[in-house]
PDB file of C-alpha atoms in Angstrom:
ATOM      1  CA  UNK V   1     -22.441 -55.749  17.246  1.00 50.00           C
ATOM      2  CA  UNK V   2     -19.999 -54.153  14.867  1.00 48.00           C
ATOM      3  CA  UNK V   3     -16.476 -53.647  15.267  1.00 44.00           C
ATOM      4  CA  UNK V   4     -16.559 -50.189  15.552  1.00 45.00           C
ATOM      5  CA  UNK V   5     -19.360 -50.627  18.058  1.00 41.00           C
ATOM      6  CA  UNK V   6     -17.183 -53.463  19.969  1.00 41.00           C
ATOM      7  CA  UNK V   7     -14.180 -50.848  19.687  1.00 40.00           C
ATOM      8  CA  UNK V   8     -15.599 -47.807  21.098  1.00 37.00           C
ATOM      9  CA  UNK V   9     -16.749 -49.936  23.847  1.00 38.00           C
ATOM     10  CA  UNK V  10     -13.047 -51.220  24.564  1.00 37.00           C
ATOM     11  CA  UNK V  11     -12.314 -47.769  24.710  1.00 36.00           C
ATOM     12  CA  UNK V  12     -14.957 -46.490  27.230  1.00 35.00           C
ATOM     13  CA  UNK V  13     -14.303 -50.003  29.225  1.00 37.00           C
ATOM     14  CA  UNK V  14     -10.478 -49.124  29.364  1.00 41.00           C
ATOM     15  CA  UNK V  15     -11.116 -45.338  30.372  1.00 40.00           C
ATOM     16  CA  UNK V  16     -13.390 -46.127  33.501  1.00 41.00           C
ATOM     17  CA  UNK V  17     -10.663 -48.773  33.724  1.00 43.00           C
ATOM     18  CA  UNK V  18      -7.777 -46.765  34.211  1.00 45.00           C
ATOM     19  CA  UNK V  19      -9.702 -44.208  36.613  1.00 47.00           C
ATOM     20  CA  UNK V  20     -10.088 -46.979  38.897  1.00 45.00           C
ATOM     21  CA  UNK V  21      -6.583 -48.025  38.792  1.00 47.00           C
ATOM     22  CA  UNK V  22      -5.554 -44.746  39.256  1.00 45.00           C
ATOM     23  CA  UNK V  23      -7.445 -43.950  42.259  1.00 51.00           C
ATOM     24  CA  UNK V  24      -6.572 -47.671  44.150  1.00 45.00           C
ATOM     25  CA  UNK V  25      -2.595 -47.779  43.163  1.00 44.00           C
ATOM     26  CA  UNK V  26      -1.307 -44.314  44.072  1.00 45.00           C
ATOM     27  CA  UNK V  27      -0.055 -44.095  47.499  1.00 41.00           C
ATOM     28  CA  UNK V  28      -2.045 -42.048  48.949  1.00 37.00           C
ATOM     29  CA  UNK V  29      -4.674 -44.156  47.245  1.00 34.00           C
ATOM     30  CA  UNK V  30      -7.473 -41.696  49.159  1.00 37.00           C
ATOM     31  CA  UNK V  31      -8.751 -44.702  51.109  1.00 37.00           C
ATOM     32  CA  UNK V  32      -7.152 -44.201  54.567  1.00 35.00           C
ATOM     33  CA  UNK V  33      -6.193 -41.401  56.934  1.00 35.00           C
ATOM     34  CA  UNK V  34      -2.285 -40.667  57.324  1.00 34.00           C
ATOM     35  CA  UNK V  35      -1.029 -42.866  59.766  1.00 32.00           C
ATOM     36  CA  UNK V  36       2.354 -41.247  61.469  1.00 29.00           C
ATOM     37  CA  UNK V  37       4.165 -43.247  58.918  1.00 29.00           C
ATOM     38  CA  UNK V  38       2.406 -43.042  55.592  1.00 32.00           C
ATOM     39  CA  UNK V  39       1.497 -39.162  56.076  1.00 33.00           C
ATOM     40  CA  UNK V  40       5.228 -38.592  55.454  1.00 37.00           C
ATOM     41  CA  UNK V  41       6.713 -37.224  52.500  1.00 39.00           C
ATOM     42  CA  UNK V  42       8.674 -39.738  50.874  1.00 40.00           C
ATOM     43  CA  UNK V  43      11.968 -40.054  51.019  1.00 42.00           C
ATOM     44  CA  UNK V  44      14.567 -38.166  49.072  1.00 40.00           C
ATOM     45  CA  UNK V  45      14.952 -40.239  45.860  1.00 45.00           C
ATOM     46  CA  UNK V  46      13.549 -42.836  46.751  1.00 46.00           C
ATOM     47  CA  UNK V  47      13.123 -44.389  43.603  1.00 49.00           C
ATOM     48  CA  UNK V  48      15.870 -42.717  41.581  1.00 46.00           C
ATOM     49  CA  UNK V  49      17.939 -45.369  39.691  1.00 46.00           C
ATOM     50  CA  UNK V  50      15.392 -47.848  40.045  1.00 44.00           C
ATOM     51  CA  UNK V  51      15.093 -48.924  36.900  1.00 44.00           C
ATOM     52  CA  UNK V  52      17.128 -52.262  37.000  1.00 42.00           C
ATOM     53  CA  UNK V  53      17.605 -54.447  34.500  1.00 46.00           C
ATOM     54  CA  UNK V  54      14.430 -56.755  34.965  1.00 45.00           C
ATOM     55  CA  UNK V  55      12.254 -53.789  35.041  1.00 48.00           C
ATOM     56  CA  UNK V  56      13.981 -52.570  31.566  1.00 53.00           C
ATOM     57  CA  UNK V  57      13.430 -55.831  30.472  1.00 56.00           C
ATOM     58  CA  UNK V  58       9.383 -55.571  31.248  1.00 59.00           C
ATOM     59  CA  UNK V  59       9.218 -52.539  29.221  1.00 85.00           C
ATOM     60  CA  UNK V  60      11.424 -54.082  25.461  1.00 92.00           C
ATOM     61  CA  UNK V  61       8.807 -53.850  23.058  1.00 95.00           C
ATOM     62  CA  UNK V  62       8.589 -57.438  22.739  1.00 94.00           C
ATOM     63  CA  UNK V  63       7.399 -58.349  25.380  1.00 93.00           C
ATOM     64  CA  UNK V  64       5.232 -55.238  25.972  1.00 94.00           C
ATOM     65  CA  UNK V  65       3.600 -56.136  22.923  1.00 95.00           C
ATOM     66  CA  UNK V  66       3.390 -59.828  23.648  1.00 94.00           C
ATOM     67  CA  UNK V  67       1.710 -59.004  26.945  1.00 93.00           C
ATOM     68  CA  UNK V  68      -1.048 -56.221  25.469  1.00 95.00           C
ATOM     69  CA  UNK V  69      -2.123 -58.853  22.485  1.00 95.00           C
ATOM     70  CA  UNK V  70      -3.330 -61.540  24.856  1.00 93.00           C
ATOM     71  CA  UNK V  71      -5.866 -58.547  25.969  1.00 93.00           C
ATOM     72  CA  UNK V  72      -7.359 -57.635  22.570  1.00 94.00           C
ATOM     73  CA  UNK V  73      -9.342 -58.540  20.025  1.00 93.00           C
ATOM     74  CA  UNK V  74      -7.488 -60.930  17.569  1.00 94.00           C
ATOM     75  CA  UNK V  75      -8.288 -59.412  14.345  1.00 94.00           C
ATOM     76  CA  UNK V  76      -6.953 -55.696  15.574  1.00 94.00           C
ATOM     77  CA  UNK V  77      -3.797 -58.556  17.200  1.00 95.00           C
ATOM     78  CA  UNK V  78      -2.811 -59.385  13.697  1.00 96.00           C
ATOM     79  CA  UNK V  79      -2.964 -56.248  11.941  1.00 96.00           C
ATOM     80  CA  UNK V  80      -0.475 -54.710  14.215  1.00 97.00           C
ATOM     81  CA  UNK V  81       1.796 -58.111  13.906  1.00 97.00           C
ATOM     82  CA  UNK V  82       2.213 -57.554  10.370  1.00 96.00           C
ATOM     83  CA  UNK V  83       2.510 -53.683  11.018  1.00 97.00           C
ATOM     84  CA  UNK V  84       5.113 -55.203  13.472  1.00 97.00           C
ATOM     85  CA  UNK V  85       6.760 -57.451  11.189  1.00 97.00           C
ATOM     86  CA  UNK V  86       7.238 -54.518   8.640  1.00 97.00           C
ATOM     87  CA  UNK V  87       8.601 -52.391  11.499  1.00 97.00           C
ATOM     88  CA  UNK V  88      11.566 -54.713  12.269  1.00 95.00           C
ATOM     89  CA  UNK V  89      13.093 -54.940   8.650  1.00 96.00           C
ATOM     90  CA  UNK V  90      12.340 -51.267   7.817  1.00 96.00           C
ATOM     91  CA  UNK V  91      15.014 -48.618   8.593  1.00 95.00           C
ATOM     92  CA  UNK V  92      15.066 -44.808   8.555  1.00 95.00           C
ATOM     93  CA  UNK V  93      12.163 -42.939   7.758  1.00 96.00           C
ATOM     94  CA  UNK V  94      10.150 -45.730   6.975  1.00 97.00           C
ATOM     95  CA  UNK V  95      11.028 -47.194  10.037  1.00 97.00           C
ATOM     96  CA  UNK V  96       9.969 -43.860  12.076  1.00 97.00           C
ATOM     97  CA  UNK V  97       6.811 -43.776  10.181  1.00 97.00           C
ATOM     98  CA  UNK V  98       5.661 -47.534  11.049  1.00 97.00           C
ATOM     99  CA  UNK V  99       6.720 -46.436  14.598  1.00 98.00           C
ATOM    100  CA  UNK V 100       3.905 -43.877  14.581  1.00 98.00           C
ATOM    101  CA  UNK V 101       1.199 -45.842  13.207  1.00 97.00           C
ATOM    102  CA  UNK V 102       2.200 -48.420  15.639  1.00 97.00           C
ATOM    103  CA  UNK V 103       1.929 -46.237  18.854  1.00 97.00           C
ATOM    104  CA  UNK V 104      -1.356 -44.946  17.490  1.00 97.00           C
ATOM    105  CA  UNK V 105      -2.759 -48.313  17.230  1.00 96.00           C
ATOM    106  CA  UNK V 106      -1.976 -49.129  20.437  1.00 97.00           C
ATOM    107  CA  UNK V 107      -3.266 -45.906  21.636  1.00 96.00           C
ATOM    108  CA  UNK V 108      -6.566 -46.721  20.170  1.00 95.00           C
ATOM    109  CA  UNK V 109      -7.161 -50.186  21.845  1.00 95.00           C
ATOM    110  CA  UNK V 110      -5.885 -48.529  25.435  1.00 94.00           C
ATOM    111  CA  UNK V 111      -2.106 -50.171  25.481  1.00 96.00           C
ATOM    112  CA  UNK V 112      -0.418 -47.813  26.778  1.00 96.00           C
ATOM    113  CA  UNK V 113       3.252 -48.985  27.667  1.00 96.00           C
ATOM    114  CA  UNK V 114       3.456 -50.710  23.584  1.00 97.00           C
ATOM    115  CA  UNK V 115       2.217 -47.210  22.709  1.00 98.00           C
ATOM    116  CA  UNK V 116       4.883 -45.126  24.900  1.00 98.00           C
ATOM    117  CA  UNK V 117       7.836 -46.931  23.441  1.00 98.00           C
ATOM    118  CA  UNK V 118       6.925 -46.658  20.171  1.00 98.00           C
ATOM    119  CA  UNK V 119       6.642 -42.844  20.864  1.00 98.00           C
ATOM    120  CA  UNK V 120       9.794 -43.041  21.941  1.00 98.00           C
ATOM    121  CA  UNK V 121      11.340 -44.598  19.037  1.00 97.00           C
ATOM    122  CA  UNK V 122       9.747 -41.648  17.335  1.00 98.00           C
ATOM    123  CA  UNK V 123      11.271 -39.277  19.632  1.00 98.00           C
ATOM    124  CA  UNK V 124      14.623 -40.812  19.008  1.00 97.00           C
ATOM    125  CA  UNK V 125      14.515 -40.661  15.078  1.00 97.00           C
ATOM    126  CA  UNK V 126      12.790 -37.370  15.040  1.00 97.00           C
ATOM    127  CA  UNK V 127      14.013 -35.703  18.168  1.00 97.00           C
ATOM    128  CA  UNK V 128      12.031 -32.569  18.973  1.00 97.00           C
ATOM    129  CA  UNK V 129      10.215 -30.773  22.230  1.00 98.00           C
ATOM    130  CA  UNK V 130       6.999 -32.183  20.881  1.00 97.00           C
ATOM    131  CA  UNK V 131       7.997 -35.468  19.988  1.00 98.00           C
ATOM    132  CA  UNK V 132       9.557 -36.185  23.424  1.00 98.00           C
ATOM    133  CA  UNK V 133       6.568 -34.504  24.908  1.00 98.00           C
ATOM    134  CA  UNK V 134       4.203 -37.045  24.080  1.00 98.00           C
ATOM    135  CA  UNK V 135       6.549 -39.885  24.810  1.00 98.00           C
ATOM    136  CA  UNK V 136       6.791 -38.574  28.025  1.00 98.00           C
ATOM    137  CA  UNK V 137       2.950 -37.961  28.871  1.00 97.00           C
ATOM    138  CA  UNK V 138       2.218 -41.252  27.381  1.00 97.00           C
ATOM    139  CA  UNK V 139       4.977 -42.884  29.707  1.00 98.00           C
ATOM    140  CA  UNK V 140       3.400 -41.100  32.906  1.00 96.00           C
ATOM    141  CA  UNK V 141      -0.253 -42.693  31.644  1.00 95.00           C
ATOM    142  CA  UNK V 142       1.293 -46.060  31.594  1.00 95.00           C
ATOM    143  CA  UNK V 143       3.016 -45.571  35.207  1.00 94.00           C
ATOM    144  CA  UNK V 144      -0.551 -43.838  36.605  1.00 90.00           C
ATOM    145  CA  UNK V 145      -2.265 -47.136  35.178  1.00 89.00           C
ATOM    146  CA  UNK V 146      -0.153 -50.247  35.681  1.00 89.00           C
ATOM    147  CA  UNK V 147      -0.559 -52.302  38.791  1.00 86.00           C
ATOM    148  CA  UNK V 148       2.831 -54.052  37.778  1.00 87.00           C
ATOM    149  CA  UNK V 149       5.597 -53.348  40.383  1.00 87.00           C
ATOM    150  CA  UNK V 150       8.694 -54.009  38.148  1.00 88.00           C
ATOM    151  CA  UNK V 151       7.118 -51.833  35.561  1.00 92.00           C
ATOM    152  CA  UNK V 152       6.084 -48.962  37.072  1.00 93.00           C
ATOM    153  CA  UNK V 153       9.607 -47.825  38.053  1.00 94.00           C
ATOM    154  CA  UNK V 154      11.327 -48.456  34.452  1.00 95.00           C
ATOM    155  CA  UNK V 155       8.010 -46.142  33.051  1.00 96.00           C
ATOM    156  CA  UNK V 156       8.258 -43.294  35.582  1.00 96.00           C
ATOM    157  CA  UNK V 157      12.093 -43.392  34.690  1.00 95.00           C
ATOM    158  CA  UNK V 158      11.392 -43.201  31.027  1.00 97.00           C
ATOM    159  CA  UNK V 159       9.159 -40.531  31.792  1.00 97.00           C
ATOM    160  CA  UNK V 160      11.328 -38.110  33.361  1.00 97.00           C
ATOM    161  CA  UNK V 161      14.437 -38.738  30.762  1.00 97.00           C
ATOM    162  CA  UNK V 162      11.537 -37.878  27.786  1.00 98.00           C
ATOM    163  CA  UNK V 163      10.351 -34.590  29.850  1.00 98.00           C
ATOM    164  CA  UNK V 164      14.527 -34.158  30.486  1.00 97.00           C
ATOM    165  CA  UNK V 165      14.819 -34.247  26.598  1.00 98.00           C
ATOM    166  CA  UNK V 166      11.682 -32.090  25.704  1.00 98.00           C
ATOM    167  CA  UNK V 167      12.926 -29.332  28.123  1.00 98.00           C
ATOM    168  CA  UNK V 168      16.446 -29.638  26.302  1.00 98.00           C
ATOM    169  CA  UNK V 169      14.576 -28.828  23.067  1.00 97.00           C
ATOM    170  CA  UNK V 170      12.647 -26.108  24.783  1.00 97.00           C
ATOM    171  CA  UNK V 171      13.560 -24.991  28.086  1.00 95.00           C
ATOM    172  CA  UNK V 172      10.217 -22.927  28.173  1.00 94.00           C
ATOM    173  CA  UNK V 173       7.356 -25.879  27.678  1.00 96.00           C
ATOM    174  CA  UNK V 174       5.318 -25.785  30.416  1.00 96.00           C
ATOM    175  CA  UNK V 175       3.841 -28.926  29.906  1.00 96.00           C
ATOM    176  CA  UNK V 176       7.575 -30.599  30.281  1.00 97.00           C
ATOM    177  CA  UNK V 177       8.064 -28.583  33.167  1.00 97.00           C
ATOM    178  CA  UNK V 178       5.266 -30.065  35.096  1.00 97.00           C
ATOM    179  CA  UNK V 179       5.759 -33.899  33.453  1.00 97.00           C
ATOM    180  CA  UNK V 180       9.736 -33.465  34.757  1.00 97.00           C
ATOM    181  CA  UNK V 181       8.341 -32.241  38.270  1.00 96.00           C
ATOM    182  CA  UNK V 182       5.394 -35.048  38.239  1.00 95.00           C
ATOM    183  CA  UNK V 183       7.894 -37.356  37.484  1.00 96.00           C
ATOM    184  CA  UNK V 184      10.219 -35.924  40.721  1.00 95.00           C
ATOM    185  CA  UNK V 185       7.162 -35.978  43.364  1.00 91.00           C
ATOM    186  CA  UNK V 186       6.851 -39.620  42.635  1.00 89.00           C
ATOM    187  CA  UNK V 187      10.383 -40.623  43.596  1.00 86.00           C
ATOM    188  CA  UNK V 188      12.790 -39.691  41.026  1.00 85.00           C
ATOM    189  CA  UNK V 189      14.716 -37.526  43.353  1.00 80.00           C
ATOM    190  CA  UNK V 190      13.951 -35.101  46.513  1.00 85.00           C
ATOM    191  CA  UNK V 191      10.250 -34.521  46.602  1.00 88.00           C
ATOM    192  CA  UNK V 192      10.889 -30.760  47.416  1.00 91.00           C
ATOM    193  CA  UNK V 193      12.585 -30.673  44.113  1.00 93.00           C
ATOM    194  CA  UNK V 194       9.739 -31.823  42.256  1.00 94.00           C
ATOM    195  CA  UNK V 195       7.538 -29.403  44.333  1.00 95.00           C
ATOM    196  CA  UNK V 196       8.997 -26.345  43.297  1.00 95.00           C
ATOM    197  CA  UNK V 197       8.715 -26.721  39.859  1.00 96.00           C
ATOM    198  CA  UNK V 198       5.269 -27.789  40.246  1.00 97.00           C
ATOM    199  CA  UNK V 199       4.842 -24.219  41.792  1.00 97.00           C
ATOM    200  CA  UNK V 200       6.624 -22.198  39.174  1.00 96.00           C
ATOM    201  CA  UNK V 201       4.500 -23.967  36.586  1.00 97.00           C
ATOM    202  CA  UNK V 202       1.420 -22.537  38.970  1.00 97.00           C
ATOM    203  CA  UNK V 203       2.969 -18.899  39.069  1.00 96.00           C
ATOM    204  CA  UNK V 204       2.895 -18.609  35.580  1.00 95.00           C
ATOM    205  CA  UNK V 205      -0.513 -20.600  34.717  1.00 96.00           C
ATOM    206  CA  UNK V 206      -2.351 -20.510  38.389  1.00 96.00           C
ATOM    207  CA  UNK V 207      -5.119 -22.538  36.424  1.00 96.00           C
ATOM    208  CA  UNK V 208      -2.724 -25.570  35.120  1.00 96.00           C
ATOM    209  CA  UNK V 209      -5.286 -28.785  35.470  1.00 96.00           C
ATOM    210  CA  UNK V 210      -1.783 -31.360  35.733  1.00 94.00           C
ATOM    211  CA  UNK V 211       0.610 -29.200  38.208  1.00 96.00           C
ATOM    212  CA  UNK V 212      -2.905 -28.234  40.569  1.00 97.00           C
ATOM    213  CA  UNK V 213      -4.000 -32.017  41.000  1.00 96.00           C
ATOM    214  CA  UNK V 214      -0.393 -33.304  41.524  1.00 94.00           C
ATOM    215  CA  UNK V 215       0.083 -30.701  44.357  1.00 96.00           C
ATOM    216  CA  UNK V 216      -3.017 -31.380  45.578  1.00 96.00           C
ATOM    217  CA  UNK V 217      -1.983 -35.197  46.181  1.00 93.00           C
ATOM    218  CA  UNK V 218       1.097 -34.547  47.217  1.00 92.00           C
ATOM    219  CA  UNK V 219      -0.316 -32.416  50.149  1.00 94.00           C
ATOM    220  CA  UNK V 220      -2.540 -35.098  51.460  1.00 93.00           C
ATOM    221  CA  UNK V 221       0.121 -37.531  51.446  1.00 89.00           C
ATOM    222  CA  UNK V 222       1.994 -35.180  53.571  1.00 90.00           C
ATOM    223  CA  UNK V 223      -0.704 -34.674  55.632  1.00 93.00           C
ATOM    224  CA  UNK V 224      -1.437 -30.961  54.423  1.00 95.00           C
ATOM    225  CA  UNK V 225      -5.029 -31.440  53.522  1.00 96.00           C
ATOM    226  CA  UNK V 226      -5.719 -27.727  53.930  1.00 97.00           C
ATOM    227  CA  UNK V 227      -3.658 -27.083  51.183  1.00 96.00           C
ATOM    228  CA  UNK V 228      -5.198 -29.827  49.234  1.00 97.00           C
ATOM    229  CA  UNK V 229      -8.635 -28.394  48.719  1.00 98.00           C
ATOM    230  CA  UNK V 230      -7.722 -24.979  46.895  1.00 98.00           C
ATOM    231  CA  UNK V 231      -5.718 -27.116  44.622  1.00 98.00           C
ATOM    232  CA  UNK V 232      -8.957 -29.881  44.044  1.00 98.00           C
ATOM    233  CA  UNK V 233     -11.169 -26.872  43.558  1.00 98.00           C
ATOM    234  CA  UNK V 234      -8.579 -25.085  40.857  1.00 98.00           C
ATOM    235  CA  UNK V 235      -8.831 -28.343  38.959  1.00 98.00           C
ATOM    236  CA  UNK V 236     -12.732 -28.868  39.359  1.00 98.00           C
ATOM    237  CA  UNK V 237     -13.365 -25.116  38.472  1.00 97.00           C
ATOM    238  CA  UNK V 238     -11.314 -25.703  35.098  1.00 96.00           C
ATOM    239  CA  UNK V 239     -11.681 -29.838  33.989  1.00 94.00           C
ATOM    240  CA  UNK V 240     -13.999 -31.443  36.705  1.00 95.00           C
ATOM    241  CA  UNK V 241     -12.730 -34.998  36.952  1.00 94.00           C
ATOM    242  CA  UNK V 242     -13.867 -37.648  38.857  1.00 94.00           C
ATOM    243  CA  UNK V 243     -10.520 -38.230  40.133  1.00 93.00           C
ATOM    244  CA  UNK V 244     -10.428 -34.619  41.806  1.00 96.00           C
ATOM    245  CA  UNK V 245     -13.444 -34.728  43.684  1.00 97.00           C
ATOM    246  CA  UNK V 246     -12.274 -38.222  44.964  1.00 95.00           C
ATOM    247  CA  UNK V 247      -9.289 -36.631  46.589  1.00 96.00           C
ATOM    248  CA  UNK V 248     -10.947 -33.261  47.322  1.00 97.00           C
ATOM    249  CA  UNK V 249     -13.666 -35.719  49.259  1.00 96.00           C
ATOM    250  CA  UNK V 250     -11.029 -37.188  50.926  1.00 95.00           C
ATOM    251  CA  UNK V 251      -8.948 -34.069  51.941  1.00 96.00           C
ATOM    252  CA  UNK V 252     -12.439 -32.715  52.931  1.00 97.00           C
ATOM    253  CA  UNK V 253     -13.153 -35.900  55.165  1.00 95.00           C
ATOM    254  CA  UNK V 254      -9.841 -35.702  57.329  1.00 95.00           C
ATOM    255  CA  UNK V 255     -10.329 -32.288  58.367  1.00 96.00           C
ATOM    256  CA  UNK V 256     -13.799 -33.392  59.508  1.00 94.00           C
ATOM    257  CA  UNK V 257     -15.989 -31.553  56.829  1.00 96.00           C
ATOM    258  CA  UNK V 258     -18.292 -34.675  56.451  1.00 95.00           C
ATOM    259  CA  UNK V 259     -20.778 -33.312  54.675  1.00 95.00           C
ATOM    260  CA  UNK V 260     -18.808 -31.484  52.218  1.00 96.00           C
ATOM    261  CA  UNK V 261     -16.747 -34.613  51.751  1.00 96.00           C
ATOM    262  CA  UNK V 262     -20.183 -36.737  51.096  1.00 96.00           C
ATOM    263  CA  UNK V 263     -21.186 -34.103  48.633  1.00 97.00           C
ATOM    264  CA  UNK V 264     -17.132 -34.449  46.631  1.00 97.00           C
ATOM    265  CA  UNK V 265     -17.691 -38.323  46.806  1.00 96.00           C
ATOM    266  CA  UNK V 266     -21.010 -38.366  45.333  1.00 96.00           C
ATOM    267  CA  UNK V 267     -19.829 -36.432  42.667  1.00 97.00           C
ATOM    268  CA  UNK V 268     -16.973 -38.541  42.114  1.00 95.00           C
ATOM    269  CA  UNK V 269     -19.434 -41.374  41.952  1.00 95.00           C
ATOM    270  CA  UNK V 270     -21.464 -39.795  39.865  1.00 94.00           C
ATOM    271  CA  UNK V 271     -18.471 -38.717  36.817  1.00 94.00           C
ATOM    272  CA  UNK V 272     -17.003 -42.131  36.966  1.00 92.00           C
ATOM    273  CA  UNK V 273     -20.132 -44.633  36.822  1.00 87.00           C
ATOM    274  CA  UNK V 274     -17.832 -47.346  37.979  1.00 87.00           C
ATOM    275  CA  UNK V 275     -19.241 -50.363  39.989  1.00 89.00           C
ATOM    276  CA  UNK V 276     -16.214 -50.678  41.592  1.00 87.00           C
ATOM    277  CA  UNK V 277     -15.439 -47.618  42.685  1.00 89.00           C
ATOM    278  CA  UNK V 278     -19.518 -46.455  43.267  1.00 91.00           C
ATOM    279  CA  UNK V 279     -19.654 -49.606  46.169  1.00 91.00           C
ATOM    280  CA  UNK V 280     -16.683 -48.005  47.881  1.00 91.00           C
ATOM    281  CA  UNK V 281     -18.028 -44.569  47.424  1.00 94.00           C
ATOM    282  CA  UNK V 282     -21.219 -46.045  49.230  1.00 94.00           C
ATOM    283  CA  UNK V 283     -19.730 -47.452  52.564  1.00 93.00           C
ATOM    284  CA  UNK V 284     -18.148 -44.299  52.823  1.00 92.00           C
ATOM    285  CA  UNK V 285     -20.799 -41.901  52.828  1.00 94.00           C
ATOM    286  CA  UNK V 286     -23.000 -44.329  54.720  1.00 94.00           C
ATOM    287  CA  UNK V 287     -19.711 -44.247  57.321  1.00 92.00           C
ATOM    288  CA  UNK V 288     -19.609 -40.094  57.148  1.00 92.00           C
ATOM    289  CA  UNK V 289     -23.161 -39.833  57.689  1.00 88.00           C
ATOM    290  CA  UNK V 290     -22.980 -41.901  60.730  1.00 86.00           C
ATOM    291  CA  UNK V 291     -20.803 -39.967  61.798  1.00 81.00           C
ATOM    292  CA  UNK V 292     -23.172 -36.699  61.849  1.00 62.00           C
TER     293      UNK V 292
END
């Protein structure tokens, strides 16, 4: 097998990788009903200022970068040591310009939080709507995908400051707009906050893929499930995602549309092609059909 080959598979590998991780670490997670405690909204900033010092300290580059090279290939390890090594004594543009290659090489083996920060060195030395942008959506990846409790708050609060400083650039970017209000449904102040932007960003583009599926998770983990499904099917109807027929199955399921749920799950099965999440898939049709 080549090493382009052996890369692209990485690649694929990571992607089914992170769907998985997203569906089993959010909250919600889609796997249970809404008890009386954990259908409630959260609480109002519940994680703002929770990025302490340990947390900051899981996401220095260092040790971001120490962590993601015990997970790849050792060739690809060394090149982006020496790229590394060059980074450290370089200074101004050149410095900026290593930073880029750098995130995109760790884009390309599926590192996201090495990747993030060295977008946001980029951001820093080149500070634009754009460049904070994608420091931002690459910070929200990371916190979607890591299981790791310290790091997860540190990312969502680097997220947030990078959508704070691409709206300051342009107070107009839509895509900031949503990031900023992602960012506030997940704990960085009052939920309600977050919510309403998310619906502004709706009222001007009804069809936007990001602000749909994040209102549409927020409403099951509140318990709204008929709200969910218009917001599941807005997403399907314009990027059909394995992840949104998950949660439309399971926003389906609690208002006791079994069938239609099976039907949302099988699909979701069928998208992702993940072991893992097909055996769970299984038991719960099997347990829906029962149910019939």
């Amino acid at each position: 097998m080549n090493s382009n080959t052996r890369s692209k598979q990485i690649i694929i590998i990571g992607a089914v990788l992170l769907l998985v991780a997203f569906l089993f670490t959010r909250d919600i997670k889609g796997l249970v009903k809404p008890t009386e405690e954990n259908g409630k909204m959260p609480a109002s900033g519940q994680m703002a200022g929770a990025e302490s010092s340990s947390s900051s300290a899981v996401l220095s580059i260092e040790t971001s970068s120490t962590a993601a090279k015990n997970v790849i290939n050792k060739n690809l390890a060394t090149d982006i040591t020496a790229l590394e090594n060059g980074y450290k004594t370089a200074s101004g543009t050149e410095k900026i310009e290593l930073a880029k290659q750098l995130a995109q090489k760790w884009d390309d083996v599926e590192q996201i939080t090495p990747s993030a920060l060295y977008l946001e060195v980029v951001a820093q030395g080149e500070p634009s709507s754009k460049s904070w942008l994608a420091a931002g959506n690459r910070f929200m990846k990371a916190f979607e995908s890591t299981q790791d409790s310290l790091a997860q708050p540190a990312l969502l609060q680097k997220a947030n400051t990078s959508y704070k400083n691409a709206l300051e650039k342009d107070s107009a970017n839509i895509e900031a707009k949503t990031g900023l209000g992602v960012t506030i449904v997940n704990g960085l102040g009052a939920p309600m906050q977050g919510i309403a932007m998310l619906l502004e960003v709706v009222a001007k583009d009804p069809k936007n893929v990001k602000a749909n599926m994040n209102l549409g998770i927020f409403s099951i983990k509140s318990g709204q499930f008929d709200k969910a499904i218009p917001r599941f099917n807005t997403v399907i109807a314009t990027a059909p995602t394995p992840e949104a027929y998950f949660y439309l199955g399971t926003a389906l399921e609690n208002l006791g549309r079994n069938k239609e749920a099976v039907d949302a799950y099988l699909t979701s099965k069928k998208l992702a092609a993940n072991p893992t999440l097909s055996s769970f898939i299984d038991k719960k049709v099997a347990e829906l059909k029962n149910k019939n």
